[in-house]
PDB file of C-alpha atoms in Angstrom:
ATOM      1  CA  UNK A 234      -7.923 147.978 -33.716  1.00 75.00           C
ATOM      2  CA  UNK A 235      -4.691 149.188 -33.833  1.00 81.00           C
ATOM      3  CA  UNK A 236      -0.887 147.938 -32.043  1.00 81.00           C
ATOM      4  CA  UNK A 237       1.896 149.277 -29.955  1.00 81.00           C
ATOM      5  CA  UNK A 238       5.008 147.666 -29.169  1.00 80.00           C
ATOM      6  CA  UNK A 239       4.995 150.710 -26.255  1.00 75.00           C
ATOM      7  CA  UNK A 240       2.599 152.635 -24.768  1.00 69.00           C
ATOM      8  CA  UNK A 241       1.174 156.002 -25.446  1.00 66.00           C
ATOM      9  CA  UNK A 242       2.410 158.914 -23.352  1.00 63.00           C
ATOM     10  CA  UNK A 243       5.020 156.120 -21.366  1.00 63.00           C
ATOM     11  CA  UNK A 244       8.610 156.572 -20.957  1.00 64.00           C
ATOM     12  CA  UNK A 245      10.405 152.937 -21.625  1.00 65.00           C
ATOM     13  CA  UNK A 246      13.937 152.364 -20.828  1.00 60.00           C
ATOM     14  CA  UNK A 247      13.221 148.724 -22.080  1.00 80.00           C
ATOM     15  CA  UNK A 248      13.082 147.122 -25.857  1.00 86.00           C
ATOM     16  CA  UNK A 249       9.799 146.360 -27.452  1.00 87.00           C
ATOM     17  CA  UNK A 250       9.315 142.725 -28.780  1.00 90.00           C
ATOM     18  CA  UNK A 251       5.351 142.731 -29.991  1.00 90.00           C
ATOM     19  CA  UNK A 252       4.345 139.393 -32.342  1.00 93.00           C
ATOM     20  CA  UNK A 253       1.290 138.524 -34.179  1.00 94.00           C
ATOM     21  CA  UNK A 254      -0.190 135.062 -35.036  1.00 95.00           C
ATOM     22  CA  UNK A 255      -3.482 135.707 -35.942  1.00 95.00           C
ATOM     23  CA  UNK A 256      -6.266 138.380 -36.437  1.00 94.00           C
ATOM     24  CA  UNK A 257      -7.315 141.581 -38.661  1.00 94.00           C
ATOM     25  CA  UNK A 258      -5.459 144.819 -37.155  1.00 93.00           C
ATOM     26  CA  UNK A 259      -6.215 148.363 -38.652  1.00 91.00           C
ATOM     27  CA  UNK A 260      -2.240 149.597 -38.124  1.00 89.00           C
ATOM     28  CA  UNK A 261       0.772 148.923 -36.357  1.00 89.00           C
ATOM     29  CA  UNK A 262       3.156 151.369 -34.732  1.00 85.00           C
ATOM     30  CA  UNK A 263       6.504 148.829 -34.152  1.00 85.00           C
ATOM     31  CA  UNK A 264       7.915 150.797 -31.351  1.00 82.00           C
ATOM     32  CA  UNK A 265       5.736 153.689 -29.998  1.00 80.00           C
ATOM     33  CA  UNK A 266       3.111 155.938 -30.670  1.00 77.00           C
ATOM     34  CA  UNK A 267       3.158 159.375 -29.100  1.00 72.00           C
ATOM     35  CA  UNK A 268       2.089 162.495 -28.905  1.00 63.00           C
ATOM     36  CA  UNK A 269       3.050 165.506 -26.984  1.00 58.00           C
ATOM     37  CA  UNK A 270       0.596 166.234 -23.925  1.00 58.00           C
ATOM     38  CA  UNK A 271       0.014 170.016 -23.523  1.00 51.00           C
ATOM     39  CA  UNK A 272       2.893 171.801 -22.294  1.00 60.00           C
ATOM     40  CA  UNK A 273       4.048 168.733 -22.571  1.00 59.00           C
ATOM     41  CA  UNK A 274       7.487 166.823 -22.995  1.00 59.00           C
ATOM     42  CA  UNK A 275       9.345 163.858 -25.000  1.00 55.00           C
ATOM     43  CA  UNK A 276       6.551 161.210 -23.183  1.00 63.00           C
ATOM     44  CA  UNK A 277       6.752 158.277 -25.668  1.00 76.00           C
ATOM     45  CA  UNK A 278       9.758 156.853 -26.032  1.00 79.00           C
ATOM     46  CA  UNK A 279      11.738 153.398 -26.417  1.00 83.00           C
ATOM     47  CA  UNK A 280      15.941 153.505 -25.372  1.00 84.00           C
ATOM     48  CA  UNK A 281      16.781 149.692 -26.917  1.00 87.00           C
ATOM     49  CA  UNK A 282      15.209 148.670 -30.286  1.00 91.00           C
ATOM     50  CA  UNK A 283      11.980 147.447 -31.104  1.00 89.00           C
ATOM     51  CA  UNK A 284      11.228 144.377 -32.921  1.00 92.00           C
ATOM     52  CA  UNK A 285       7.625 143.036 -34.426  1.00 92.00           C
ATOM     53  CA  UNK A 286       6.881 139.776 -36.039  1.00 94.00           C
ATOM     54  CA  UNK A 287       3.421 138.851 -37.735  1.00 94.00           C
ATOM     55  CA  UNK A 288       3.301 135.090 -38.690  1.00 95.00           C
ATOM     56  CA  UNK A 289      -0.481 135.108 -39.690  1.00 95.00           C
ATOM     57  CA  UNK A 290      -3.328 137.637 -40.053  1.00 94.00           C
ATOM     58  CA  UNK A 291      -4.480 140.641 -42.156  1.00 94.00           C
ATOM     59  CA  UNK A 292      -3.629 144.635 -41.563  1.00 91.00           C
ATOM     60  CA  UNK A 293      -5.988 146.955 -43.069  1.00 93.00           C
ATOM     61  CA  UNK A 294      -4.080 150.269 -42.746  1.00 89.00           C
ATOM     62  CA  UNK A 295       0.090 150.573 -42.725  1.00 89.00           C
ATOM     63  CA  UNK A 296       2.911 149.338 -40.398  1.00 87.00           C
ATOM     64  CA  UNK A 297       5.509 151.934 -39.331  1.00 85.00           C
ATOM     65  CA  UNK A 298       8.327 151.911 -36.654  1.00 81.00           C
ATOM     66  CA  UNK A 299       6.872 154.662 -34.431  1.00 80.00           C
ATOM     67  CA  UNK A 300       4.246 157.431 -34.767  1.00 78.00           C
ATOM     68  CA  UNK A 301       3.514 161.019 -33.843  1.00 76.00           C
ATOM     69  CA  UNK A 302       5.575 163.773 -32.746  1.00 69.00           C
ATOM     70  CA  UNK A 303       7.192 163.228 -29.806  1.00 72.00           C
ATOM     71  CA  UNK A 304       7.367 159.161 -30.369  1.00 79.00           C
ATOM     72  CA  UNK A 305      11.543 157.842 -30.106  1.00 81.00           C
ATOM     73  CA  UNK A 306      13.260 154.348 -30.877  1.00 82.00           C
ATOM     74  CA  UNK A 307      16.579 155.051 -29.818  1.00 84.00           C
ATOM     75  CA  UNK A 308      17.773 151.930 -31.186  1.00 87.00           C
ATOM     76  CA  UNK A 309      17.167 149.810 -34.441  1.00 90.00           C
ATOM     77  CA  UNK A 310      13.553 148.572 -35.426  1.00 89.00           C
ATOM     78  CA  UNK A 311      13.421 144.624 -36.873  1.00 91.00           C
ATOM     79  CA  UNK A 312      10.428 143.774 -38.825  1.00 91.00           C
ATOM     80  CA  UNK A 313       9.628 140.158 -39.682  1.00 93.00           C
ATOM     81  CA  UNK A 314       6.224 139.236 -41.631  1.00 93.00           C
ATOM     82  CA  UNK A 315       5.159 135.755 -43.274  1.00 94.00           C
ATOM     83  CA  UNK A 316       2.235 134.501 -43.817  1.00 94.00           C
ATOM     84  CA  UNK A 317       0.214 137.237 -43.342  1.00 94.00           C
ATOM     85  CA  UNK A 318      -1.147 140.262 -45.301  1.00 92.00           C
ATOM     86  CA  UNK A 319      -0.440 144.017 -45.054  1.00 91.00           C
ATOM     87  CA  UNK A 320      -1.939 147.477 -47.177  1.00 88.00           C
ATOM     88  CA  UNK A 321       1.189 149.623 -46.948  1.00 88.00           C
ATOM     89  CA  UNK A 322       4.531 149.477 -44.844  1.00 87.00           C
ATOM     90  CA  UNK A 323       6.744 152.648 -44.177  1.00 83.00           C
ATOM     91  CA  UNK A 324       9.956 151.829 -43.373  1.00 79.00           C
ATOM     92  CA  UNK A 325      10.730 155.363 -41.939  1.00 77.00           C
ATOM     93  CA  UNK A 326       8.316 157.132 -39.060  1.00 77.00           C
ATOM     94  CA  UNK A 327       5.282 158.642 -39.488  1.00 76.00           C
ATOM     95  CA  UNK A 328       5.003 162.596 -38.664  1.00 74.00           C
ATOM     96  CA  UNK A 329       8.100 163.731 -36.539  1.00 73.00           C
ATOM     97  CA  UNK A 330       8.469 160.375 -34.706  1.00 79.00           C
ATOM     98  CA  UNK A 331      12.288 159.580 -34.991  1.00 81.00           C
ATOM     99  CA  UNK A 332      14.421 156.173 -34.956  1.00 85.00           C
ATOM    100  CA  UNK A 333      18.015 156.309 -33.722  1.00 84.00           C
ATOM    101  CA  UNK A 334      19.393 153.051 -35.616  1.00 86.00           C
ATOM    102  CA  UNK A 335      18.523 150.820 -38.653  1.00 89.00           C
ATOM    103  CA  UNK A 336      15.262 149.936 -40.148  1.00 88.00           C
ATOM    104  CA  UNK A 337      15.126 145.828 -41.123  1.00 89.00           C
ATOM    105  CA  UNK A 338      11.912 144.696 -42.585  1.00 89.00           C
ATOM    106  CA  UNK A 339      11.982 141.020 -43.792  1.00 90.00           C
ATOM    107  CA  UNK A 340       9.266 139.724 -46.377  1.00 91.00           C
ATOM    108  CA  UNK A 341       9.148 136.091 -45.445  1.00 91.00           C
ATOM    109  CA  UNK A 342       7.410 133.126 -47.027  1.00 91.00           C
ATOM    110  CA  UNK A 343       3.658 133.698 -47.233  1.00 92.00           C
ATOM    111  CA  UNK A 344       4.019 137.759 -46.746  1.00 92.00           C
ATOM    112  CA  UNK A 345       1.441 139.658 -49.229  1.00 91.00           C
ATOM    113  CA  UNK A 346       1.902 143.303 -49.846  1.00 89.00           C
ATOM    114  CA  UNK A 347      -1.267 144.424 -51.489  1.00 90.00           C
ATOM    115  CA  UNK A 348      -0.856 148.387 -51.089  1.00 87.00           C
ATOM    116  CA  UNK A 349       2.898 149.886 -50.993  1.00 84.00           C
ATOM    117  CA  UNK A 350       6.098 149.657 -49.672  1.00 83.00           C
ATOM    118  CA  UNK A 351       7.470 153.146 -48.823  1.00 81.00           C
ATOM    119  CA  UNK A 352      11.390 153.379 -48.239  1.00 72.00           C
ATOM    120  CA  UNK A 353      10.356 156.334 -45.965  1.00 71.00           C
ATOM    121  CA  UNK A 354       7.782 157.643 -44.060  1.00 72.00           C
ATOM    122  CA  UNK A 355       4.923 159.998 -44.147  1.00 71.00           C
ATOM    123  CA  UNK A 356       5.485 163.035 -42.911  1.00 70.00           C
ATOM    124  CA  UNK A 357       8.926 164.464 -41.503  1.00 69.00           C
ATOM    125  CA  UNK A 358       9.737 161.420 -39.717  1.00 73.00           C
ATOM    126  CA  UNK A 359      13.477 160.407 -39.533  1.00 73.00           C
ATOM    127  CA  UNK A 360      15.519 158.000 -38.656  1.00 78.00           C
ATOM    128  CA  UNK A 361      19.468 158.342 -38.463  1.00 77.00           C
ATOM    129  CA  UNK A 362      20.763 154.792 -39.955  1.00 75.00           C
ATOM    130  CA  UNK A 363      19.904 153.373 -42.912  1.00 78.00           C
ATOM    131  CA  UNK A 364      15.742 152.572 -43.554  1.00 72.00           C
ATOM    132  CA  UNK A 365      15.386 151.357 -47.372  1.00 70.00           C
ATOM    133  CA  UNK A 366      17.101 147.619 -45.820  1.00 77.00           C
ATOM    134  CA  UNK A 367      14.283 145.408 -47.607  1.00 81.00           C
ATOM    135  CA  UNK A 368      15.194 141.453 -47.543  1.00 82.00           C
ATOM    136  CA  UNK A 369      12.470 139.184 -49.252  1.00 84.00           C
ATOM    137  CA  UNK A 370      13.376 134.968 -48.070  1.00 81.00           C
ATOM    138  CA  UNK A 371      13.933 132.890 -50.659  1.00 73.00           C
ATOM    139  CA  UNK A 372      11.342 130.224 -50.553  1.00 73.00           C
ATOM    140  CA  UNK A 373      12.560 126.796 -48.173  1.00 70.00           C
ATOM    141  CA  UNK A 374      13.087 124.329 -50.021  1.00 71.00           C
ATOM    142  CA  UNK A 375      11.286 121.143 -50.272  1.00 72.00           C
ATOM    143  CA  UNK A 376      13.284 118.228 -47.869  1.00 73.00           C
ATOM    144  CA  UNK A 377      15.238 116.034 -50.215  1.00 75.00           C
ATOM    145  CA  UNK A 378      13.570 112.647 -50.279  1.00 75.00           C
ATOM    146  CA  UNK A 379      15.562 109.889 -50.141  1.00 77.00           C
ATOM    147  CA  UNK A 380      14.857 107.148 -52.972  1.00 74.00           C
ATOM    148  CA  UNK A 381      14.540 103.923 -51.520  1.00 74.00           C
ATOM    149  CA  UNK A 382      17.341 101.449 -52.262  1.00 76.00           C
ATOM    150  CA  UNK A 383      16.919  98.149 -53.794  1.00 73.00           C
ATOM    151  CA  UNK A 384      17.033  95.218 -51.257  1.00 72.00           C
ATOM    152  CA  UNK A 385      19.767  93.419 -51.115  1.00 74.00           C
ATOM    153  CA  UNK A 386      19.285  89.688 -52.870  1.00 73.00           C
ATOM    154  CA  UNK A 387      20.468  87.105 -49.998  1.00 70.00           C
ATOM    155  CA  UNK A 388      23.464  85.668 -51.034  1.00 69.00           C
ATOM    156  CA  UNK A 389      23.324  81.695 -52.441  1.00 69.00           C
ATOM    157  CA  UNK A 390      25.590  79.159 -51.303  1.00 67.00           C
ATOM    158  CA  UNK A 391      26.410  76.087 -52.942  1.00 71.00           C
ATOM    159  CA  UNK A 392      25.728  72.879 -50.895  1.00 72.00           C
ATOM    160  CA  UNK A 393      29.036  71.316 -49.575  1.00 70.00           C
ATOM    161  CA  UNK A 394      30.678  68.707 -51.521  1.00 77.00           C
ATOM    162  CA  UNK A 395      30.062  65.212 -49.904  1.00 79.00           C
ATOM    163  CA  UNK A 396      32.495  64.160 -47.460  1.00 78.00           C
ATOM    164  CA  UNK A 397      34.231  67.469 -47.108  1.00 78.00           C
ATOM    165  CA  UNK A 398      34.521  69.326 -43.741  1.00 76.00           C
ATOM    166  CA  UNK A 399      32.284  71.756 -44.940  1.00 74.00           C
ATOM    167  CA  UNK A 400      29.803  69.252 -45.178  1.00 74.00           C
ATOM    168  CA  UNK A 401      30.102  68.186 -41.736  1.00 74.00           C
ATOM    169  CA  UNK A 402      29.768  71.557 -40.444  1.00 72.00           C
ATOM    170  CA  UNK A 403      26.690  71.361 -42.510  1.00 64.00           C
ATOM    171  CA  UNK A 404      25.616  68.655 -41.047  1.00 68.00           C
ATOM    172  CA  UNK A 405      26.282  69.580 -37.292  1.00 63.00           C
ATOM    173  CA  UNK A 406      24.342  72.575 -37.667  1.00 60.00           C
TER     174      UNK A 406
END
């Protein structure tokens, strides 16, 4: 099976925000996938940005911001994958799909690339900020554990010395 953030053939005025816990998936399109209807016009298309996260699960085939000819992100596309396995990632569209802002994919802890990572796309897909903005986490690091402390030895007192008022404190207690 494949993923869309948006819909096929469907005007969106809204932002995309698809994520991903579990599950194989064949590819992902992060914003839109589209194609031109017959006579057709611009039909898929997202105005804000589009945003995918994958915390867990396996993808077969390739993730790319958006895909076909008349597919549009007017804004920037965030990518965010740990845990999880992917073939190949394009960074730029696929065929004449187009992305108006960045491209931000993030390799986080866990994340397994097994095929490619393309700092473009496949095809004459473009996108008009910057796409090659690859971050890999550094890996958390482990809590500090605290080492215990030694206990504290109970302090000694020295009986009072007979007759004193110490003693007779002692004594009353």
């Amino acid at each position: 099976f494949c993923l869309a953030g948006g819909r096929r053939w469907y005007y969106s005025t809204a932002s995309t925000d698809l994520t991903v816990q579990s599950g194989t998936w064949r590819n992902v399109y992060v914003g839109t996938y589209g194609s031109k209807k017959t006579g057709g016009t611009e039909v898929s298309k997202v105005t804000g940005n589009a945003k995918f996260t994958m915390t867990g699960g396996t993808l077969t085939g390739f993730i790319t911001p958006a895909y076909s000819s008349s597919a549009v992100i007017g804004g920037n596309v965030d990518i965010y994958l740990s845990n999880m396995s992917a073939a190949t990632i394009y960074s730029a569209p696929v065929y004449t799909a187009t992305v108006g802002g960045d491209v931000n994919i993030t390799l986080g802890e866990g994340a397994v690339i097994t095929g490619s990572v393309f700092t473009g796309g496949l095809g004459s897909g473009s996108v008009t900020g910057n796409y090659g903005n690859l971050t890999k986490e550094a890996p958390k690091a482990e809590p500090k554990k605290e080492t215990p402390k030694a206990p504290k030895e109970p302090k000694v007192y020295a009986p009072a010395e007979t007759g004193s008022v110490e003693e007779k404190i002692e004594t009353f207690l």
